[in-house]
Tab-separated table of C-alpha atoms and ligand atoms in Angstrom:
chain	number	residue	atom	x	y	z
A	1	MET	CA	30.457	-203.812	-102.135
A	2	SER	CA	29.515	-203.883	-105.766
A	3	VAL	CA	26.242	-202.954	-107.406
A	4	THR	CA	26.025	-203.427	-111.171
A	5	ALA	CA	23.035	-202.556	-113.312
A	6	ILE	CA	22.362	-204.428	-116.566
A	7	ILE	CA	20.349	-202.353	-118.998
A	8	GLY	CA	18.827	-202.969	-122.424
A	9	MET	CA	20.020	-200.244	-124.785
A	10	GLN	CA	17.474	-200.599	-127.606
A	11	TRP	CA	13.787	-201.631	-127.742
A	12	GLY	CA	14.149	-204.708	-125.508
A	13	ASP	CA	15.178	-208.318	-126.197
A	14	GLU	CA	18.863	-207.434	-126.447
A	15	GLY	CA	19.884	-210.584	-124.562
A	16	LYS	CA	19.801	-209.154	-121.030
A	17	GLY	CA	18.864	-212.525	-119.524
A	18	LYS	CA	21.929	-214.136	-121.039
A	19	ILE	CA	24.255	-211.370	-119.852
A	20	VAL	CA	22.777	-211.369	-116.333
A	21	ASP	CA	23.467	-215.092	-116.234
A	22	ALA	CA	26.988	-214.611	-117.583
A	23	LEU	CA	27.775	-211.963	-114.956
A	24	GLY	CA	25.896	-213.841	-112.253
A	25	GLU	CA	28.705	-216.184	-111.233
A	26	GLU	CA	29.880	-213.862	-108.470
A	27	ALA	CA	26.493	-212.394	-107.614
A	28	ASN	CA	24.910	-212.790	-104.206
A	29	ILE	CA	21.687	-211.077	-105.234
A	30	VAL	CA	19.988	-210.489	-108.587
A	31	ALA	CA	17.121	-207.994	-108.424
A	32	ARG	CA	14.477	-206.789	-110.848
A	33	CYS	CA	13.488	-203.147	-110.394
A	34	GLN	CA	10.781	-202.440	-112.996
A	35	GLY	CA	8.580	-203.954	-115.661
A	36	GLY	CA	6.656	-207.139	-115.056
A	37	GLY	CA	5.189	-210.002	-117.042
A	38	ASN	CA	5.814	-208.024	-120.254
A	39	ALA	CA	9.496	-209.034	-120.054
A	40	GLY	CA	10.778	-212.301	-121.483
A	41	HIS	CA	14.363	-213.214	-120.643
A	42	THR	CA	15.865	-216.402	-122.073
A	43	VAL	CA	18.830	-218.156	-120.523
A	44	VAL	CA	20.404	-221.300	-121.977
A	45	ILE	CA	22.455	-223.493	-119.650
A	46	SER	CA	23.967	-226.723	-120.974
A	47	GLY	CA	21.324	-226.838	-123.689
A	48	LYS	CA	18.437	-226.343	-121.198
A	49	ILE	CA	16.257	-223.349	-122.074
A	50	PHE	CA	14.775	-221.170	-119.327
A	51	LYS	CA	12.306	-218.409	-120.189
A	52	LEU	CA	11.730	-215.976	-117.356
A	53	HIS	CA	9.194	-213.153	-117.202
A	54	LEU	CA	8.887	-211.952	-113.625
A	55	ILE	CA	11.474	-213.917	-111.704
A	56	PRO	CA	15.026	-212.521	-111.999
A	57	SER	CA	17.338	-214.668	-114.159
A	58	GLY	CA	19.696	-214.871	-111.185
A	59	ILE	CA	17.437	-217.562	-109.699
A	60	LEU	CA	19.326	-219.935	-112.044
A	61	ARG	CA	22.602	-219.261	-110.197
A	62	GLU	CA	22.707	-221.451	-107.102
A	63	ASN	CA	24.860	-218.942	-105.235
A	64	ALA	CA	22.393	-216.099	-105.694
A	65	ILE	CA	19.072	-215.060	-104.253
A	66	ALA	CA	16.496	-213.278	-106.396
A	67	VAL	CA	14.628	-210.119	-105.471
A	68	ILE	CA	11.549	-208.597	-107.089
A	69	GLY	CA	11.886	-204.956	-106.190
A	70	ASN	CA	9.304	-202.309	-105.342
A	71	GLY	CA	9.325	-200.920	-108.896
A	72	VAL	CA	8.030	-204.121	-110.483
A	73	ALA	CA	4.421	-204.534	-111.656
A	74	PHE	CA	3.880	-207.891	-109.990
A	75	ASP	CA	1.369	-210.414	-111.306
A	76	PRO	CA	0.805	-213.095	-108.622
A	77	VAL	CA	-0.905	-215.603	-110.917
A	78	LYS	CA	1.812	-215.375	-113.539
A	79	ALA	CA	4.540	-215.521	-110.886
A	80	CYS	CA	3.063	-218.707	-109.403
A	81	ALA	CA	3.024	-220.417	-112.781
A	82	GLU	CA	6.631	-219.370	-113.279
A	83	ILE	CA	7.671	-220.652	-109.857
A	84	ASP	CA	5.983	-224.002	-110.612
A	85	GLY	CA	7.819	-224.191	-113.955
A	86	LEU	CA	11.160	-223.529	-112.266
A	87	GLU	CA	10.543	-226.066	-109.493
A	88	GLU	CA	9.681	-228.674	-112.152
A	89	LYS	CA	13.110	-228.049	-113.653
A	90	GLY	CA	14.724	-228.497	-110.247
A	91	ILE	CA	15.227	-224.789	-109.421
A	92	LYS	CA	14.280	-224.105	-105.794
A	93	THR	CA	12.632	-220.789	-104.964
A	94	ALA	CA	11.718	-221.138	-101.272
A	95	GLY	CA	14.112	-218.998	-99.230
A	96	ARG	CA	15.732	-217.772	-102.472
A	97	LEU	CA	13.046	-215.502	-103.874
A	98	PHE	CA	11.920	-212.311	-102.159
A	99	ILE	CA	9.068	-210.110	-103.372
A	100	SER	CA	8.772	-206.486	-102.332
A	101	ASP	CA	5.911	-205.515	-100.062
A	102	ARG	CA	5.880	-202.216	-101.997
A	103	ALA	CA	5.593	-203.747	-105.493
A	104	HIS	CA	2.326	-202.893	-107.234
A	105	ILE	CA	0.077	-205.850	-107.959
A	106	VAL	CA	-1.220	-206.584	-111.449
A	107	MET	CA	-4.868	-207.566	-110.999
A	108	PRO	CA	-7.046	-209.334	-113.594
A	109	TYR	CA	-8.914	-206.047	-114.222
A	110	HIS	CA	-5.616	-204.375	-115.232
A	111	LYS	CA	-5.207	-206.935	-117.992
A	112	ILE	CA	-8.807	-206.443	-119.134
A	113	LEU	CA	-8.294	-202.679	-119.238
A	114	ASP	CA	-5.002	-203.083	-121.122
A	115	GLY	CA	-6.848	-205.070	-123.802
A	116	LEU	CA	-9.815	-202.659	-123.950
A	117	ARG	CA	-7.518	-199.650	-124.338
A	118	GLU	CA	-5.624	-201.362	-127.130
A	119	GLU	CA	-8.878	-202.243	-128.900
A	120	SER	CA	-10.170	-198.690	-128.571
A	121	ARG	CA	-6.995	-197.320	-130.177
A	122	GLY	CA	-7.732	-199.322	-133.313
A	123	LYS	CA	-4.940	-199.026	-135.868
A	124	ALA	CA	-3.098	-196.583	-133.595
A	125	ASN	CA	-2.661	-199.286	-130.938
A	126	LEU	CA	0.622	-199.441	-129.016
A	127	GLY	CA	1.065	-203.164	-129.490
A	128	THR	CA	1.306	-203.775	-125.741
A	129	THR	CA	1.892	-207.247	-124.373
A	130	ARG	CA	-1.572	-207.020	-122.705
A	131	GLN	CA	-0.052	-208.028	-119.397
A	132	GLY	CA	-1.787	-205.159	-117.579
A	133	ILE	CA	1.402	-203.128	-117.282
A	134	GLY	CA	0.064	-199.688	-118.302
A	135	PRO	CA	-3.086	-199.860	-116.129
A	136	THR	CA	-1.091	-201.133	-113.100
A	137	TYR	CA	1.443	-198.293	-113.279
A	138	GLY	CA	-1.478	-195.947	-114.014
A	139	ASP	CA	-3.103	-196.937	-110.710
A	140	LYS	CA	0.269	-196.538	-108.976
A	141	ALA	CA	0.557	-192.938	-110.229
A	142	ALA	CA	-3.120	-192.279	-109.458
A	143	ARG	CA	-2.498	-193.639	-105.945
A	144	CYS	CA	-5.163	-196.311	-106.036
A	145	GLY	CA	-3.027	-199.417	-106.559
A	146	LEU	CA	-2.688	-202.529	-104.440
A	147	ARG	CA	0.790	-203.449	-103.220
A	148	GLY	CA	2.589	-206.480	-101.861
A	149	HIS	CA	1.722	-205.593	-98.254
A	150	HIS	CA	-1.975	-205.674	-99.157
A	151	LEU	CA	-1.598	-209.301	-100.209
A	152	VAL	CA	-0.390	-210.274	-96.741
A	153	ASP	CA	-3.125	-208.307	-94.981
A	154	VAL	CA	-5.335	-211.379	-94.774
A	155	ALA	CA	-8.219	-209.675	-92.947
A	156	ASN	CA	-8.597	-206.657	-95.243
A	157	PHE	CA	-7.502	-207.929	-98.645
A	158	PRO	CA	-10.938	-209.146	-99.870
A	159	THR	CA	-12.628	-205.852	-98.917
A	160	LEU	CA	-9.914	-203.815	-100.613
A	161	VAL	CA	-10.193	-205.900	-103.753
A	162	LYS	CA	-13.963	-205.452	-103.861
A	163	GLU	CA	-13.551	-201.664	-103.627
A	164	ARG	CA	-11.006	-201.671	-106.457
A	165	VAL	CA	-13.109	-203.961	-108.629
A	166	ALA	CA	-16.081	-201.581	-108.244
A	167	GLU	CA	-13.877	-198.709	-109.493
A	168	ALA	CA	-12.370	-200.775	-112.302
A	169	ASN	CA	-15.850	-201.898	-113.400
A	170	LYS	CA	-16.823	-198.259	-114.021
A	171	GLN	CA	-13.944	-197.957	-116.478
A	172	ILE	CA	-14.558	-201.381	-118.001
A	173	GLU	CA	-18.238	-200.565	-118.554
A	174	PHE	CA	-17.380	-197.153	-120.012
A	175	MET	CA	-15.073	-198.850	-122.512
A	176	GLY	CA	-17.728	-201.358	-123.540
A	177	GLY	CA	-16.221	-204.315	-121.713
A	178	GLU	CA	-17.899	-206.951	-119.615
A	179	LYS	CA	-17.986	-206.106	-115.902
A	180	ILE	CA	-16.160	-208.508	-113.609
A	181	ASP	CA	-17.479	-210.250	-110.563
A	182	ALA	CA	-15.316	-209.508	-107.535
A	183	ASP	CA	-15.983	-212.848	-105.809
A	184	ALA	CA	-15.176	-214.863	-108.916
A	185	MET	CA	-12.016	-212.816	-109.431
A	186	LEU	CA	-10.970	-213.357	-105.818
A	187	ALA	CA	-11.539	-217.090	-106.166
A	188	GLU	CA	-9.315	-217.027	-109.247
A	189	ILE	CA	-6.377	-215.225	-107.635
A	190	MET	CA	-6.490	-216.414	-104.002
A	191	PRO	CA	-4.568	-219.685	-104.500
A	192	ALA	CA	-1.681	-217.655	-105.964
A	193	VAL	CA	-1.906	-214.985	-103.263
A	194	GLU	CA	-1.813	-217.597	-100.510
A	195	LYS	CA	1.111	-219.400	-102.072
A	196	LEU	CA	3.105	-216.194	-102.446
A	197	ARG	CA	2.539	-214.683	-99.010
A	198	PRO	CA	5.700	-216.237	-97.522
A	199	TYR	CA	7.803	-214.666	-100.284
A	200	ILE	CA	6.651	-211.096	-99.586
A	201	THR	CA	9.002	-209.025	-97.490
A	202	ASP	CA	10.634	-205.628	-97.036
A	203	THR	CA	13.160	-205.897	-99.883
A	204	VAL	CA	14.407	-202.354	-99.282
A	205	GLU	CA	15.711	-203.461	-95.879
A	206	LEU	CA	17.048	-206.702	-97.403
A	207	LEU	CA	18.997	-204.817	-100.080
A	208	GLN	CA	20.239	-202.169	-97.641
A	209	ASP	CA	21.567	-204.909	-95.337
A	210	ALA	CA	23.237	-206.540	-98.338
A	211	LEU	CA	24.933	-203.222	-99.160
A	212	ASP	CA	26.177	-202.950	-95.575
A	213	ALA	CA	27.496	-206.516	-95.793
A	214	ASP	CA	29.434	-205.756	-99.022
A	215	LYS	CA	27.425	-208.237	-101.072
A	216	ASN	CA	27.540	-208.337	-104.871
A	217	ILE	CA	24.257	-207.152	-106.315
A	218	LEU	CA	23.160	-207.300	-109.950
A	219	LEU	CA	20.176	-205.216	-111.016
A	220	GLU	CA	18.472	-206.907	-113.979
A	221	GLY	CA	16.905	-204.382	-116.334
A	222	ALA	CA	13.790	-205.246	-118.282
A	223	GLN	CA	12.775	-203.779	-121.658
A	224	GLY	CA	15.230	-201.241	-123.085
A	225	ALA	CA	16.079	-197.542	-123.019
A	226	MET	CA	13.965	-196.731	-126.084
A	227	LEU	CA	10.912	-198.111	-124.275
A	228	ASP	CA	11.546	-195.890	-121.218
A	229	ILE	CA	8.468	-193.859	-120.263
A	230	ASP	CA	10.508	-190.602	-120.249
A	231	PHE	CA	13.285	-191.148	-122.782
A	232	GLY	CA	11.781	-193.598	-125.255
A	233	THR	CA	9.650	-193.130	-128.357
A	234	TYR	CA	6.587	-191.784	-126.527
A	235	PRO	CA	3.825	-193.020	-126.592
A	236	PHE	CA	5.106	-196.240	-128.205
A	237	LEU	CA	6.851	-197.534	-125.123
A	238	THR	CA	6.219	-199.143	-121.768
A	239	SER	CA	5.058	-197.487	-118.531
A	240	SER	CA	8.193	-197.684	-116.383
A	241	ASN	CA	11.667	-196.172	-116.288
A	242	THR	CA	13.724	-198.841	-117.993
A	243	THR	CA	16.923	-196.790	-117.698
A	244	THR	CA	19.453	-196.708	-114.845
A	245	GLY	CA	17.371	-194.204	-112.846
A	246	GLY	CA	14.651	-196.842	-112.563
A	247	CYS	CA	17.140	-199.215	-110.938
A	248	ALA	CA	17.477	-196.893	-107.956
A	249	THR	CA	13.808	-195.941	-107.570
A	250	GLY	CA	12.690	-199.518	-108.208
A	251	SER	CA	14.923	-201.093	-105.561
A	252	GLY	CA	15.687	-198.552	-102.839
A	253	ILE	CA	19.414	-198.767	-103.619
A	254	PRO	CA	20.847	-195.236	-103.675
A	255	PRO	CA	22.056	-194.062	-107.131
A	256	TRP	CA	25.631	-193.545	-105.906
A	257	ALA	CA	25.906	-197.221	-104.956
A	258	ILE	CA	25.516	-198.310	-108.597
A	259	LYS	CA	29.160	-198.450	-109.619
A	260	GLU	CA	28.868	-200.038	-113.053
A	261	VAL	CA	26.155	-199.858	-115.671
A	262	HIS	CA	26.459	-202.641	-118.237
A	263	GLY	CA	24.596	-201.924	-121.445
A	264	VAL	CA	23.373	-204.833	-123.545
A	265	LEU	CA	23.300	-203.974	-127.240
A	266	LYS	CA	22.190	-206.389	-129.930
A	267	ALA	CA	24.397	-206.287	-133.055
A	268	PHE	CA	21.303	-205.248	-135.002
A	269	THR	CA	17.997	-203.640	-133.984
A	270	THR	CA	14.632	-205.215	-133.218
A	271	ARG	CA	11.340	-203.960	-131.895
A	272	VAL	CA	8.038	-205.694	-131.093
A	273	GLY	CA	4.818	-203.801	-131.414
A	274	THR	CA	4.151	-200.527	-133.146
A	275	GLY	CA	6.133	-197.277	-133.174
A	276	PRO	CA	8.991	-195.625	-135.045
A	277	PHE	CA	12.076	-197.565	-136.114
A	278	PRO	CA	14.445	-195.538	-138.342
A	279	THR	CA	16.696	-198.419	-139.488
A	280	GLU	CA	13.932	-200.959	-140.057
A	281	LEU	CA	14.420	-203.363	-142.968
A	282	ALA	CA	11.884	-205.244	-145.037
A	283	GLY	CA	12.245	-208.287	-147.241
A	284	GLU	CA	15.124	-210.721	-147.376
A	285	GLN	CA	17.553	-208.819	-145.165
A	286	ALA	CA	14.941	-208.495	-142.388
A	287	GLU	CA	14.242	-212.210	-142.696
A	288	LEU	CA	17.921	-213.066	-142.378
A	289	LEU	CA	18.079	-211.051	-139.152
A	290	ARG	CA	14.809	-212.468	-137.812
A	291	GLY	CA	15.426	-216.118	-138.590
A	292	SER	CA	12.759	-218.609	-139.558
A	293	GLY	CA	11.345	-219.143	-136.097
A	294	LYS	CA	12.806	-222.638	-135.802
A	295	ASN	CA	15.423	-221.624	-133.254
A	296	HIS	CA	14.457	-220.223	-129.855
A	297	TRP	CA	16.749	-217.238	-130.463
A	298	ASP	CA	15.017	-216.258	-133.704
A	299	GLU	CA	13.284	-212.918	-133.432
A	300	PHE	CA	9.831	-213.902	-132.212
A	301	GLY	CA	8.582	-212.517	-128.883
A	302	THR	CA	9.194	-214.627	-125.766
A	303	THR	CA	6.035	-213.262	-124.141
A	304	THR	CA	3.656	-212.902	-127.090
A	305	GLY	CA	5.191	-214.965	-129.933
A	306	ARG	CA	4.867	-211.963	-132.285
A	307	ALA	CA	7.454	-211.635	-135.074
A	308	ARG	CA	9.893	-208.881	-134.117
A	309	ARG	CA	10.595	-206.110	-136.610
A	310	CYS	CA	14.283	-206.119	-137.601
A	311	GLY	CA	16.779	-203.587	-138.941
A	312	TRP	CA	20.414	-202.481	-138.958
A	313	LEU	CA	22.234	-201.378	-135.833
A	314	ASP	CA	21.448	-197.774	-134.959
A	315	LEU	CA	24.351	-196.002	-133.255
A	316	VAL	CA	22.292	-192.834	-132.717
A	317	VAL	CA	20.166	-194.970	-130.404
A	318	ALA	CA	23.251	-196.639	-128.881
A	319	ARG	CA	24.948	-193.318	-128.111
A	320	TYR	CA	21.771	-191.710	-126.713
A	321	SER	CA	21.253	-194.797	-124.603
A	322	THR	CA	24.865	-194.734	-123.390
A	323	ARG	CA	24.494	-191.153	-122.228
A	324	ILE	CA	21.100	-191.339	-120.487
A	325	ASN	CA	22.056	-194.563	-118.704
A	326	GLY	CA	25.670	-193.724	-117.891
A	327	ILE	CA	26.787	-196.976	-119.522
A	328	THR	CA	30.265	-198.015	-118.364
A	329	ASN	CA	30.575	-201.370	-120.199
A	330	LEU	CA	29.103	-202.714	-123.419
A	331	HIS	CA	27.968	-206.280	-124.132
A	332	ILE	CA	27.314	-206.849	-127.834
A	333	THR	CA	25.000	-209.799	-128.440
A	334	LYS	CA	24.028	-211.901	-131.463
A	335	MET	CA	27.234	-211.184	-133.366
A	336	ASP	CA	26.848	-214.663	-134.913
A	337	ILE	CA	23.691	-213.551	-136.740
A	338	MET	CA	25.715	-210.953	-138.681
A	339	SER	CA	27.965	-213.678	-140.148
A	340	THR	CA	25.588	-214.377	-143.055
A	341	PHE	CA	25.728	-210.946	-144.675
A	342	ASP	CA	27.912	-210.004	-147.681
A	343	GLU	CA	27.578	-206.412	-146.573
A	344	ILE	CA	26.533	-204.950	-143.236
A	345	LYS	CA	25.253	-201.436	-142.640
A	346	ILE	CA	25.466	-199.420	-139.438
A	347	CYS	CA	23.570	-196.186	-138.926
A	348	THR	CA	26.032	-193.609	-137.557
A	349	GLY	CA	23.799	-190.512	-137.649
A	350	TYR	CA	20.503	-188.978	-138.742
A	351	THR	CA	19.972	-186.059	-141.089
A	352	ILE	CA	16.920	-183.912	-141.752
A	353	ASP	CA	16.921	-182.198	-145.159
A	354	GLY	CA	20.559	-183.160	-145.494
A	355	LYS	CA	21.594	-181.541	-142.175
A	356	PRO	CA	22.912	-183.736	-139.348
A	357	ILE	CA	20.903	-183.602	-136.132
A	358	LYS	CA	22.186	-183.864	-132.574
A	359	GLY	CA	20.710	-186.200	-129.967
A	360	PHE	CA	17.545	-188.259	-130.353
A	361	PRO	CA	14.358	-186.361	-131.305
A	362	SER	CA	11.561	-186.122	-128.733
A	363	SER	CA	8.854	-185.668	-131.361
A	364	LEU	CA	7.787	-188.602	-133.489
A	365	ASP	CA	6.970	-186.178	-136.328
A	366	VAL	CA	10.593	-185.031	-136.302
A	367	LEU	CA	11.860	-188.593	-135.996
A	368	GLU	CA	9.818	-189.533	-139.044
A	369	LYS	CA	11.711	-186.937	-141.089
A	370	CYS	CA	15.110	-188.322	-140.009
A	371	GLN	CA	17.152	-190.092	-142.648
A	372	PRO	CA	19.657	-192.633	-141.308
A	373	VAL	CA	23.249	-192.164	-142.494
A	374	TYR	CA	24.910	-195.551	-143.036
A	375	GLU	CA	28.460	-196.778	-142.930
A	376	VAL	CA	28.865	-199.939	-145.016
A	377	PHE	CA	30.990	-202.859	-143.825
A	378	PRO	CA	32.098	-205.879	-145.805
A	379	GLY	CA	30.641	-208.945	-144.041
A	380	TRP	CA	32.985	-211.514	-142.469
A	381	LYS	CA	30.976	-214.491	-143.806
A	382	GLN	CA	32.462	-216.955	-141.376
A	383	ASP	CA	30.962	-219.097	-138.621
A	384	ILE	CA	32.066	-217.445	-135.378
A	385	SER	CA	29.946	-219.461	-132.958
A	386	GLN	CA	32.910	-221.598	-131.836
A	387	CYS	CA	35.408	-218.739	-131.265
A	388	LYS	CA	37.031	-218.828	-127.844
A	389	SER	CA	38.160	-215.210	-127.461
A	390	ILE	CA	37.518	-211.809	-128.984
A	391	SER	CA	40.919	-212.010	-130.690
A	392	ASP	CA	39.723	-215.218	-132.481
A	393	LEU	CA	36.982	-213.228	-134.209
A	394	PRO	CA	37.524	-212.323	-137.860
A	395	GLU	CA	38.946	-208.847	-138.464
A	396	GLY	CA	35.604	-207.582	-139.792
A	397	ALA	CA	33.808	-208.582	-136.593
A	398	GLN	CA	36.509	-206.942	-134.453
A	399	LYS	CA	36.169	-203.742	-136.504
A	400	TYR	CA	32.398	-203.835	-135.984
A	401	LEU	CA	32.908	-203.976	-132.207
A	402	LYS	CA	35.495	-201.187	-132.325
A	403	LEU	CA	33.169	-198.881	-134.261
A	404	ILE	CA	30.407	-199.403	-131.673
A	405	SER	CA	32.826	-198.782	-128.823
A	406	LYS	CA	34.225	-195.630	-130.439
A	407	HIS	CA	30.791	-194.207	-131.157
A	408	CYS	CA	29.547	-194.815	-127.627
A	409	GLY	CA	32.839	-193.883	-125.968
A	410	VAL	CA	32.698	-197.008	-123.798
A	411	PRO	CA	34.727	-200.242	-123.917
A	412	VAL	CA	33.233	-203.519	-125.102
A	413	THR	CA	33.346	-205.992	-122.210
A	414	SER	CA	31.856	-208.953	-124.050
A	415	ALA	CA	30.764	-210.135	-127.452
A	416	SER	CA	28.164	-212.844	-127.611
A	417	ILE	CA	28.323	-215.455	-130.388
A	418	GLY	CA	25.437	-217.756	-129.517
A	419	PRO	CA	22.754	-218.264	-126.873
A	420	GLY	CA	24.738	-220.667	-124.671
A	421	ARG	CA	26.292	-219.656	-121.352
A	422	GLU	CA	29.757	-220.481	-122.744
A	423	GLN	CA	29.220	-218.450	-125.934
A	424	THR	CA	30.161	-215.134	-124.345
A	425	LEU	CA	33.642	-213.839	-125.134
A	426	PHE	CA	34.927	-211.496	-122.429
B	1	LIG	P1	16.142	-210.190	-123.188
B	1	LIG	O1	14.682	-209.885	-123.111
B	1	LIG	O2	16.967	-208.967	-123.358
B	1	LIG	O3	16.629	-211.059	-122.072
B	1	LIG	O4	16.333	-211.036	-124.542
B	1	LIG	P2	15.421	-212.277	-125.016
B	1	LIG	O5	15.734	-213.436	-124.166
B	1	LIG	O6	14.003	-211.857	-125.142
B	1	LIG	O7	15.934	-212.468	-126.507
B	1	LIG	C1	17.243	-212.785	-126.791
B	1	LIG	C2	17.283	-214.160	-127.495
B	1	LIG	O8	18.534	-214.308	-128.131
B	1	LIG	C3	17.192	-215.323	-126.519
B	1	LIG	O9	16.567	-216.420	-127.154
B	1	LIG	C4	18.658	-215.651	-126.224
B	1	LIG	O10	18.874	-217.006	-125.868
B	1	LIG	C5	19.270	-215.376	-127.557
B	1	LIG	N1	20.658	-214.900	-127.539
B	1	LIG	C6	21.311	-214.109	-126.649
B	1	LIG	N2	22.549	-213.846	-127.074
B	1	LIG	C7	22.692	-214.473	-128.263
B	1	LIG	C8	23.749	-214.566	-129.213
B	1	LIG	O11	24.820	-213.994	-129.075
B	1	LIG	N3	23.509	-215.304	-130.355
B	1	LIG	C9	22.331	-215.942	-130.570
B	1	LIG	N4	22.186	-216.619	-131.691
B	1	LIG	N5	21.328	-215.875	-129.683
B	1	LIG	C10	21.503	-215.154	-128.564
B	2	LIG	P1	12.273	-207.614	-122.412
B	2	LIG	O1	12.569	-207.405	-120.943
B	2	LIG	C1	10.508	-206.073	-126.101
B	2	LIG	C2	6.990	-203.481	-125.692
B	2	LIG	C3	5.695	-204.049	-126.226
B	2	LIG	C4	4.998	-202.766	-126.674
B	2	LIG	C5	5.421	-201.771	-125.599
B	2	LIG	C6	4.395	-201.577	-124.502
B	2	LIG	O2	12.050	-209.030	-122.792
B	2	LIG	O3	13.286	-206.907	-123.241
B	2	LIG	P2	3.650	-203.053	-122.409
B	2	LIG	O4	3.043	-204.414	-122.358
B	2	LIG	O5	4.928	-202.909	-121.667
B	2	LIG	O6	2.681	-201.966	-122.050
B	2	LIG	O7	3.973	-202.837	-123.990
B	2	LIG	O8	6.622	-202.282	-125.040
B	2	LIG	N1	7.688	-204.347	-124.703
B	2	LIG	C7	8.769	-205.074	-124.990
B	2	LIG	N2	9.427	-205.268	-126.150
B	2	LIG	N3	10.963	-206.650	-124.962
B	2	LIG	C8	10.342	-206.444	-123.782
B	2	LIG	O9	10.835	-206.884	-122.612
B	2	LIG	C9	9.167	-205.666	-123.769
B	2	LIG	N4	8.300	-205.290	-122.801
B	2	LIG	C10	7.419	-204.482	-123.391
B	2	LIG	O10	5.921	-204.930	-127.296
B	2	LIG	O11	5.548	-202.338	-127.901
B	3	LIG	MG1	12.885	-210.398	-124.067
């Protein structure tokens, strides 16, 4: 039996989709455990680009089945559109996709509330993806959410929805929004609900049986450790546990069964939306990291199209992330993007008033006072996108990987030199 978690170590978009695909060759099951339509995972296979939001990237591996676990905020309308898109590209989902009957359902009113809350925050907005994630997890914690099993309860579902809409309307009205009509909303979502009913099942039982049968299971993280509701840069983060703990609670797989935790770390740092970012760059260097937007891998959000903020690699973040996740293996992505720089900086620590600090600050006021300490590397200035092994990489690139590994105390399992499936050097 082998259960491996794949976790984003920064603020999301590290290349998790690509690494899940790369590790997916031997997988029997790929499961998502948290997040929802806020995620955007890109996988490139033989030049074909797949952008996944809710469906696990493992659906692209013929040998694997895909599971949407109980911890996911599940949007039926969005999922249906994604299933249709996959089927158009020849990827079958019937009998290969299983949705948890315990997953909380993102309803249209959650998205409205997400937008209204963002508007009411004005300049202090969180920059959410407006996919209804916060309000859905809010209802989960407040114990008034709807779950997968409610979708299959044909007789009671409409009544339940009407009750919830009445409650949601109170909040919507209070926030100055336009009340929604329950019947119209039902008409809007019912085609998706009906289509998805056959996919809904007890995924806890499914995964437990797979454990008993010694199957290979990959747990596909969404977002990244710095967006974790407990460990991230609160309140500028998402509403789920994006770290390894969330893999267990979001799937029903016991923590001890997770034998390896593979951390995906981009060779530089990006973040979408607002919130602190100690190594953020502006100007030409940021633009070199971001790219022009012409390539699909340039730093523009998969879900929202927003330009991502870019900066140097932050090893304070990488080390913190390694420790809270129990990372056992590192995958360093987008090494090719670093090839253009004459000089590369890596942040190896923070100081406040000249004194080094330990760990990652909980308070944003403290974080604001932190000064990054940089180590400067000469760039390797060489196209590495055709390298066939890590030992083919220029010395500078190998040193870069070694410094990351040393700082985190974990070996580098792969370095990624392009978006393609074959551009991963193990
Ligand atoms: P995820 O959310 O962590 O799955 O990451 P995204 O898919 O949102 O963003 C990563 C982007 O970088 C995608 O377009 C990937 O195809 C691309 N990508 C992944 N690894 C590499 C790499 O090593 N080099 C380049 N140039 N692109 C990469
Ligand atoms: P993947 O899985 C990058 C960010 C949003 C916002 C904050 C809260 O592709 O790495 P939310 O809609 O979750 O309430 O937004 O979290 N965010 C992400 N940033 N990648 C993601 O997912 C993200 N999912 C959410 O930009 O700052
Ligand atoms: Mg993404």
